[in-house]
Coordinates of C-alpha atoms and ligand atoms in Angstrom, one line a residue:
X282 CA 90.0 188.5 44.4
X283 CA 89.6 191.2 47.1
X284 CA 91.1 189.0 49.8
X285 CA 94.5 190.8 49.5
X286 CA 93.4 194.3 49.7
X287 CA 91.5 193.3 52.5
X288 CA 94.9 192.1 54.0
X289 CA 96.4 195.1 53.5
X290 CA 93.7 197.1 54.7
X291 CA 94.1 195.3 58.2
X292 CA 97.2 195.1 57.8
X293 CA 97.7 199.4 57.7
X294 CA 95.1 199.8 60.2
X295 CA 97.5 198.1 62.6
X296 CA 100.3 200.0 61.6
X297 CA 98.7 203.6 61.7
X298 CA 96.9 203.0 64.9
X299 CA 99.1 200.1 66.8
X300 CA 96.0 198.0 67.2
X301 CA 93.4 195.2 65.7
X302 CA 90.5 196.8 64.6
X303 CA 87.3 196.4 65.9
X304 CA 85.0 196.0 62.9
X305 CA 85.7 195.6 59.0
X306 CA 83.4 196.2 56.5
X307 CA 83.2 195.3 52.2
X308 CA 80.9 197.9 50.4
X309 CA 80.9 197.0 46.6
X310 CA 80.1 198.9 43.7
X311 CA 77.3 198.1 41.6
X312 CA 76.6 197.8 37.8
X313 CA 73.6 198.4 36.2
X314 CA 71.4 196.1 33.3
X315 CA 68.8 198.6 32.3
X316 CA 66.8 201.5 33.9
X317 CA 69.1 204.8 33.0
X318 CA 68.3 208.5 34.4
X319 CA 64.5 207.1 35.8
X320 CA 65.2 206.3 39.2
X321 CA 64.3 209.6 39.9
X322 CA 61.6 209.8 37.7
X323 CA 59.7 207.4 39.7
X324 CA 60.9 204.3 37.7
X325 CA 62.1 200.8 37.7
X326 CA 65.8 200.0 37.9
X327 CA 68.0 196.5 37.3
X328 CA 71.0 197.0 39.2
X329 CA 73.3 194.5 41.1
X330 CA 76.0 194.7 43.2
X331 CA 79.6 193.5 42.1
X332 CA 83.5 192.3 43.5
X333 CA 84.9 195.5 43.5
X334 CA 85.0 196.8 47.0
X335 CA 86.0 199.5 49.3
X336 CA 87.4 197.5 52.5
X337 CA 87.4 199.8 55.8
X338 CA 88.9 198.8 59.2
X339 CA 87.5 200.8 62.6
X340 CA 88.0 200.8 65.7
X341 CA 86.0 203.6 68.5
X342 CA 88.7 206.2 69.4
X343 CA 87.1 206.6 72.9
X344 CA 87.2 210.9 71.7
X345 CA 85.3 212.9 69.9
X346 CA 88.2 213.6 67.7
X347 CA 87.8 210.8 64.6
X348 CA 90.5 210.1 62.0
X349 CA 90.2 208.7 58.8
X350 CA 93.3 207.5 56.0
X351 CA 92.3 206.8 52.3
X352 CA 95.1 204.4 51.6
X353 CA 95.0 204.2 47.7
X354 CA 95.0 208.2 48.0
X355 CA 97.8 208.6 50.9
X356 CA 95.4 211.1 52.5
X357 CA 93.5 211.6 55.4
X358 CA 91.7 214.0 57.6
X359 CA 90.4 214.3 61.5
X360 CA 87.3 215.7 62.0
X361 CA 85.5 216.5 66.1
X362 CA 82.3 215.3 65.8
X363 CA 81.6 218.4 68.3
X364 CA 82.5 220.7 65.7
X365 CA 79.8 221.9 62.9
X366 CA 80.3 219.9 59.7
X367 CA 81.0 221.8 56.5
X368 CA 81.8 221.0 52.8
X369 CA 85.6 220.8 52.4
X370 CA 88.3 221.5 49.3
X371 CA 89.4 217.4 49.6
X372 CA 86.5 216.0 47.7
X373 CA 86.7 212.4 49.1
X374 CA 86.3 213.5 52.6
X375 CA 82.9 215.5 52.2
X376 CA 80.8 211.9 51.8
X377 CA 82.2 211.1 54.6
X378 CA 81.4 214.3 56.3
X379 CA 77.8 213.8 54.6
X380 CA 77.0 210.7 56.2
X381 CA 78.2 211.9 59.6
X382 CA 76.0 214.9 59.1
X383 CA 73.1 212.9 58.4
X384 CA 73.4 210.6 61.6
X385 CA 73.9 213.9 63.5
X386 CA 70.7 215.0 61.9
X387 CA 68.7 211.7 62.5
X388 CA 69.8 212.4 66.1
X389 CA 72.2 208.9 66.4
X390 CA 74.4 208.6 69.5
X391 CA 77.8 207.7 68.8
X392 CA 81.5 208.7 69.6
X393 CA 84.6 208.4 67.5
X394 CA 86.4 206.4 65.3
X395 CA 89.8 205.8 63.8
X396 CA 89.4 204.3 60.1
X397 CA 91.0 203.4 57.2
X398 CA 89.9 202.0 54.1
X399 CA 91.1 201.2 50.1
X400 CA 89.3 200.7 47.7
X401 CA 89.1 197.9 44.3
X402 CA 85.9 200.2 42.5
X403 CA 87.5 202.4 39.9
X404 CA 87.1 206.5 40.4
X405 CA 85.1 208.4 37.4
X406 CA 83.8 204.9 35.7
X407 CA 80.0 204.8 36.7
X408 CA 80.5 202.0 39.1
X409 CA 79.6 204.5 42.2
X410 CA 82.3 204.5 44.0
X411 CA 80.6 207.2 46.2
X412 CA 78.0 205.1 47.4
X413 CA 80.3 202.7 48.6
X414 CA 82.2 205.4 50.3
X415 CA 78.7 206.7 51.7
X416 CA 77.1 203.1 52.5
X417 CA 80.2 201.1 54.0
X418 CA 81.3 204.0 56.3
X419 CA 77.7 204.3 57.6
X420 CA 77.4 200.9 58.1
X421 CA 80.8 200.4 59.6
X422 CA 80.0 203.4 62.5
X423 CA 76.5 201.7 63.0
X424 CA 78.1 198.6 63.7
X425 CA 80.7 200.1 66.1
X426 CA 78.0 202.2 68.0
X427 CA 74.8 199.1 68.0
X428 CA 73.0 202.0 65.9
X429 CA 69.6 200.7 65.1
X430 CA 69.6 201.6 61.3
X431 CA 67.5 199.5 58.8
X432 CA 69.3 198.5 55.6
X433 CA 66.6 200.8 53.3
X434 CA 67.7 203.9 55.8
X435 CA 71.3 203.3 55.3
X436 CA 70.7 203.5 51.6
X437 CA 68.5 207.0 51.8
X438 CA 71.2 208.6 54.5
X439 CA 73.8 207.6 51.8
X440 CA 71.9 209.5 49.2
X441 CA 71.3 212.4 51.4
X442 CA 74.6 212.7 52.3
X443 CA 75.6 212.4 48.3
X444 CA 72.9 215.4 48.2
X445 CA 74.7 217.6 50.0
X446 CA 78.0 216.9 48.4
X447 CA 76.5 218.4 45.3
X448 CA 74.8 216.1 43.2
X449 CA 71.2 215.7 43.2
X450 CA 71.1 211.4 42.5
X451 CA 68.7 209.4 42.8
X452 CA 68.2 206.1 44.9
X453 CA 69.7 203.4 42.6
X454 CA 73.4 203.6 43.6
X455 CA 73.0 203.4 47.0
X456 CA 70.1 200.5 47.5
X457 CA 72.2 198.5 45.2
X458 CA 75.5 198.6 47.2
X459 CA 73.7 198.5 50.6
X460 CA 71.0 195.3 49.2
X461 CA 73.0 193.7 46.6
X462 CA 72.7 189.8 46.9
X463 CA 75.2 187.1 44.9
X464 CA 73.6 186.3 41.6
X465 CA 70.7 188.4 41.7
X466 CA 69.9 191.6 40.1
X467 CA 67.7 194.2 42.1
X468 CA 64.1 195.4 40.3
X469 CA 63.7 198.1 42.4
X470 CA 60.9 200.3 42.5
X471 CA 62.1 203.5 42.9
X472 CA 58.4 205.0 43.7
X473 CA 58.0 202.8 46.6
X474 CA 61.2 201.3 47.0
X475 CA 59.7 198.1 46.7
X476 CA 62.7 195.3 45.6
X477 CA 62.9 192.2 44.6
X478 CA 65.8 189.5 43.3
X479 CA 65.7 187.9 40.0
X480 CA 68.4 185.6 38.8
X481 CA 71.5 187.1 37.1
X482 CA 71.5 184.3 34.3
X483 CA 72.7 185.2 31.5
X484 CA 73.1 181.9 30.0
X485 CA 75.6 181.6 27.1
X486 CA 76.7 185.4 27.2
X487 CA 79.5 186.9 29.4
X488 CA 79.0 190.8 31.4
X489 CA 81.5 192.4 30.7
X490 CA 82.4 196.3 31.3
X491 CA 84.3 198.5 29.0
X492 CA 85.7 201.7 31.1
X493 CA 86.5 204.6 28.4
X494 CA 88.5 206.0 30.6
X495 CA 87.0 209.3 30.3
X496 CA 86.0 211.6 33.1
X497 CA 83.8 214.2 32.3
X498 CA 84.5 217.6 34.6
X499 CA 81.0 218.9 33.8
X500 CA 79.3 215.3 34.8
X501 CA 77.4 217.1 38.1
X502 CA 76.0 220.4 36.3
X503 CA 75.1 218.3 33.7
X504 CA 73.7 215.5 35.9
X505 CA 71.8 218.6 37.8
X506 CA 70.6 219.7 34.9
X507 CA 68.7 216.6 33.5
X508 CA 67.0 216.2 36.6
X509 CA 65.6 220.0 36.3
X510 CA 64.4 219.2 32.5
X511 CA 62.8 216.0 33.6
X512 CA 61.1 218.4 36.2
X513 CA 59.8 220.4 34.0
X514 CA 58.3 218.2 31.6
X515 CA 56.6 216.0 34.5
X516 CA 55.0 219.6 35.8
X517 CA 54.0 219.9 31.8
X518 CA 52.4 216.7 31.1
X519 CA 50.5 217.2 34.7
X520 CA 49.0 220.2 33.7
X521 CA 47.7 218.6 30.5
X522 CA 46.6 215.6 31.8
X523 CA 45.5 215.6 35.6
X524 CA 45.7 212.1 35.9
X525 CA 49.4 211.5 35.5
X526 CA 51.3 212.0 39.0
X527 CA 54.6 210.7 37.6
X528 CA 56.4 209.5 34.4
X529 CA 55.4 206.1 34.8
X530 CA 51.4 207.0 34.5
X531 CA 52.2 208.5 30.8
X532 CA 52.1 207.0 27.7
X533 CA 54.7 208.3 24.3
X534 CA 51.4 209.6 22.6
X535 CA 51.2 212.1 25.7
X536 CA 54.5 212.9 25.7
X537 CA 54.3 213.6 21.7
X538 CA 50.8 216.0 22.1
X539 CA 52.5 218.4 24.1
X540 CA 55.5 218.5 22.3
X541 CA 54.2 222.2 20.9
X542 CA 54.4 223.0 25.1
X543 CA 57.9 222.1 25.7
X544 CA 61.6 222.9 24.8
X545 CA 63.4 220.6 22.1
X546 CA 65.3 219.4 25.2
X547 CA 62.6 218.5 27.4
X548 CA 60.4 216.9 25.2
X549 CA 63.4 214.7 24.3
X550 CA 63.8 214.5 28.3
X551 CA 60.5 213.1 28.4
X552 CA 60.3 211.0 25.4
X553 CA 63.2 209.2 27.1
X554 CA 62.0 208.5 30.3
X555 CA 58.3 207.5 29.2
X556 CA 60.5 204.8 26.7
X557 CA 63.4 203.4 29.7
X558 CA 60.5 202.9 31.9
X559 CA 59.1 200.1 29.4
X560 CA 62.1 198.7 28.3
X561 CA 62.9 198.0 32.0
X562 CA 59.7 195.6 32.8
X563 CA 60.5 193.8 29.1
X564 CA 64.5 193.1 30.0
X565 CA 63.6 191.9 33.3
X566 CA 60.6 189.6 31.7
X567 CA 63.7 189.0 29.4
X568 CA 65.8 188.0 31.8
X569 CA 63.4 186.0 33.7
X570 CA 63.0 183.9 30.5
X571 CA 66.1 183.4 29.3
X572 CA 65.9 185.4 26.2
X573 CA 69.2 187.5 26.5
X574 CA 68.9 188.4 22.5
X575 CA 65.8 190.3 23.5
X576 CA 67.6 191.6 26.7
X577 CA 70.4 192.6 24.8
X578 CA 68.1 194.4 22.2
X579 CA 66.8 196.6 24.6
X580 CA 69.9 197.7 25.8
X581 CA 70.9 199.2 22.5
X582 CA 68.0 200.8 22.8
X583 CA 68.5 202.4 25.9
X584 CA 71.8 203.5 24.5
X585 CA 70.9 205.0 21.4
X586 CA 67.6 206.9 23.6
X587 CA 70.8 208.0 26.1
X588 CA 72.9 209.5 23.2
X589 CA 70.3 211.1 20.6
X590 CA 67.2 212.0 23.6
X591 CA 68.9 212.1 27.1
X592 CA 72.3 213.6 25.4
X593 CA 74.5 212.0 28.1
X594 CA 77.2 209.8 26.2
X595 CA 80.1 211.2 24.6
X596 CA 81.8 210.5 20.9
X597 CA 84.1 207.5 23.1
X598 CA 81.1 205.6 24.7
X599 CA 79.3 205.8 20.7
X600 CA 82.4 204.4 19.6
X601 CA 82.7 201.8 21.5
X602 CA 78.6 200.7 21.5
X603 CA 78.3 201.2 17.7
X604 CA 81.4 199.0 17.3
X605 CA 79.9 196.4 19.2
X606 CA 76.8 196.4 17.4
X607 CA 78.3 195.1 14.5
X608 CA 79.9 192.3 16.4
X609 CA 77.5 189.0 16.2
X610 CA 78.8 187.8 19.0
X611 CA 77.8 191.2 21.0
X612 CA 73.7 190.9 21.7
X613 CA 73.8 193.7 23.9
X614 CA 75.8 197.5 24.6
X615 CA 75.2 200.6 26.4
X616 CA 76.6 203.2 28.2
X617 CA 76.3 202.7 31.5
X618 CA 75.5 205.1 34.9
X619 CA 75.2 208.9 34.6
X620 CA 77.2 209.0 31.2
X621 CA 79.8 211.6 29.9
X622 CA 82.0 209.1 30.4
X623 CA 82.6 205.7 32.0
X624 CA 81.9 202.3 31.4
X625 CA 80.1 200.5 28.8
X626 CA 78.5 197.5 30.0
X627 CA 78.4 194.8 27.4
X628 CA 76.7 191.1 26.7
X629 CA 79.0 188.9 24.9
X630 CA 78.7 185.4 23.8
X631 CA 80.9 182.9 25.8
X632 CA 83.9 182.0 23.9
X633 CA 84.3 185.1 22.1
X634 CA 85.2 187.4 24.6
X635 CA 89.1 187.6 24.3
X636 CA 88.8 188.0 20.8
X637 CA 86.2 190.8 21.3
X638 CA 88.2 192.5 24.3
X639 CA 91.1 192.6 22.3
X640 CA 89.5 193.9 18.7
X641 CA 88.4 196.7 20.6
X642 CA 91.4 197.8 22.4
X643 CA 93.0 198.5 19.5
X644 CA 90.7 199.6 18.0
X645 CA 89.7 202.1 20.7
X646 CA 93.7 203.1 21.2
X647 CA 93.9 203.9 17.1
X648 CA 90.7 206.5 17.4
X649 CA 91.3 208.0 20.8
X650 CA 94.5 207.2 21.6
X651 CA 93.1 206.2 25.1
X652 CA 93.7 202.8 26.7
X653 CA 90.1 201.5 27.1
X654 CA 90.3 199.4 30.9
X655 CA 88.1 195.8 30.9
X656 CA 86.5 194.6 33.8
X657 CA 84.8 190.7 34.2
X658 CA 82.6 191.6 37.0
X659 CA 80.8 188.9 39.0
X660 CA 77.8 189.8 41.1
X661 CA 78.0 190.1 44.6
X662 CA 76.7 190.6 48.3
X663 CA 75.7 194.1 49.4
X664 CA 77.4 195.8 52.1
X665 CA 78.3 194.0 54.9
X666 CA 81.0 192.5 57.8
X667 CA 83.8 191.2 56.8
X668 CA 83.7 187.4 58.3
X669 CA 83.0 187.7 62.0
X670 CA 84.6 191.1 62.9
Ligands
LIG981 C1 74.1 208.1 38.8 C2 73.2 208.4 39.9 C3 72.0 207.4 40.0 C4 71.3 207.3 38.6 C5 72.4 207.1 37.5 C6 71.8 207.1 36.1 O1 74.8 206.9 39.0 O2 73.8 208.4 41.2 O3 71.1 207.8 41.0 O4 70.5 208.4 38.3 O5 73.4 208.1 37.6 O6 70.9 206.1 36.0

């Protein structure tokens, strides 16, 4: 599916720079099962990586000039890596100027590059294009330079760098594009950052992802901002109850006791988190037995906690989710990502897909007057070299 824009990616690299390049590298997007707004609250995720891609081409500039070309975008920008790195108007280039901060800090030796890379992950639809950006350059300039960077590290220099551009994530996007495995969704521990695979089986249902084609502008203050609330109520429950150090040490009663303590907001903050963090270690158990009604269940759940408690969906995503829910054939629905807008991502009995995909296009156009985008994702490898380059 990606083998042509990996073609063409080669194929302007030669043309912009008159030679083959040295080193090509895939970094995919990732989807998400279960585990919303707690991987930083100390939580439990269930991502995976999937085939949508960014595809870069290198090649060491023997300078310490560096130029890079966003294809899809018709862009690009030089930077000298001598030069002190600051945030820039063109949005794209800044994780790119983050990561090369953040080798810079670490103290890595390298010279520079020529790049160019396009990209198959959709902008704006919760399937992290960013950390693709941030993870497949990173790994791409550690390949070229023999930089001795541990997958895990590429992962939390991707996040940093993500930091910086202005939104305060947490690990999940990045350990999922950088560890992502064919067939296997990631439990990560996002306390310890302790992994491990389990099977993506999902029997007699089909994933697939409903893009609402909706951006929200406001997605980063409002990102920000939930991470501040969750904060707060952590520091909260702490002071009440010595014992808990994080989110995942507290129980709902808890949360409920010191409701009289907290603002509307971040008791609901709370009350969200404490919930996600269960439902996450019963859809993996789920999984792992083969009981996608019961995964499926949970994920309404999480949607519902993400619309009425964590306030991050938008009247499209409800739409779409509560639509679904009537659907027999639809066990499971939920936004999916940071919210506001995006993808919903969707289990749907095999066989009755078309029929589903198609109901709710129109019935999505007829509200919204948007055209909702479908994706049928498959799960993939992490980021990595293309073939032997
Ligand atoms: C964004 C962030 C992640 C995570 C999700 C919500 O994708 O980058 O770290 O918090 O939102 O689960």
């Amino acid at each position: 599916m990606n083998d042509i824009l990996i073609q063409d990616t080669i194929a302007f690299f030669k043309k912009s720079y008159g030679t083959e390049p040295q080193k090509i590298v895939l970094s995919p997007g990732r989807i998400n099962i279960i585990g919303e707004h707690i991987d930083y609250n100390d939580g439990y995720v269930l991502p995976a990586a999937i085939d949508k891609i960014i595809c870069f081409a290198f090649e060491k500039s023997n300078a310490n000039t560096s130029k890079i070309i966003a294809i899809d975008l018709d862009e690009e920008f030089e930077i000298d890596l001598n030069d002190p790195i600051e945030l820039s108007e063109q949005v794209w280039t800044n994780y790119i100027r983050g990561v090369i901060r953040q080798l810079q800090i670490k103290g890595f030796q390298f010279e520079g590059f020529n790049c160019v890379f396009s990209s198959s992950i959709p902008v704006g639809s919760g399937l992290s294009s960013s950390a693709a950006l941030e993870c497949g350059f990173l790994f791409g300039v550690k390949e070229l330079y023999n930089l001795d960077i541990k997958p895990v590290d590429i992962a939390l220099m991707g996040q940093s760098a993500e930091h910086w551009v202005g939104i305060n994530c947490g690990i999940m996007d990045q350990f999922s594009s950088v560890m992502g495995l064919e067939n296997k969704v990631i439990k990560i521990d996002c306390r310890t950052l302790e992994y491990e695979y389990h099977d993506a089986n999902f029997i007699d249902y089909s994933l697939i992802l409903f893009d609402s084609n909706v951006k929200h502008a406001l997605m980063t203050s409002a990102y920000n901002q939930r991470r501040e609330q969750c904060e707060e109520g952590i520091a909260i429950l702490k002071i009440n109850f010595p014992e808990v150090k994080s989110f995942r040490d507290c129980t709902e009663e808890q949360v409920h006791s010191v409701k009289d303590k907290m603002s509307g907001d971040v008791f609901k903050r709370s009350l969200f988190v404490v919930k996600e963090l269960k439902r996450v270690i019963q859809a993996c158990e789920a999984l792992d037995n083969g009981d996608i009604p019961t995964l499926g269940k949970l994920m309404f759940e999480t949607h519902q906690g993400l619309s009425q408690d964590y306030e991050v969906s938008c009247p499209e995503l409800d739409m779409i989710v509560d639509t679904l829910k009537t659907e027999e054939a639809v066990v499971g629905s939920r936004l999916m990502g940071g919210g506001f807008g995006g993808c919903t991502i969707n289990l749907i009995k095999k066989g009755h897909e078309e029929r589903i995909k198609a109901k709710i296009s129109a019935l999505y156009f007829d509200k919204f007057g948007i055209k909702l985008k479908i994706y049928d994702v498959k799960i993939s490898n992490g980021t990595s070299l293309y073939k032997n380059s």
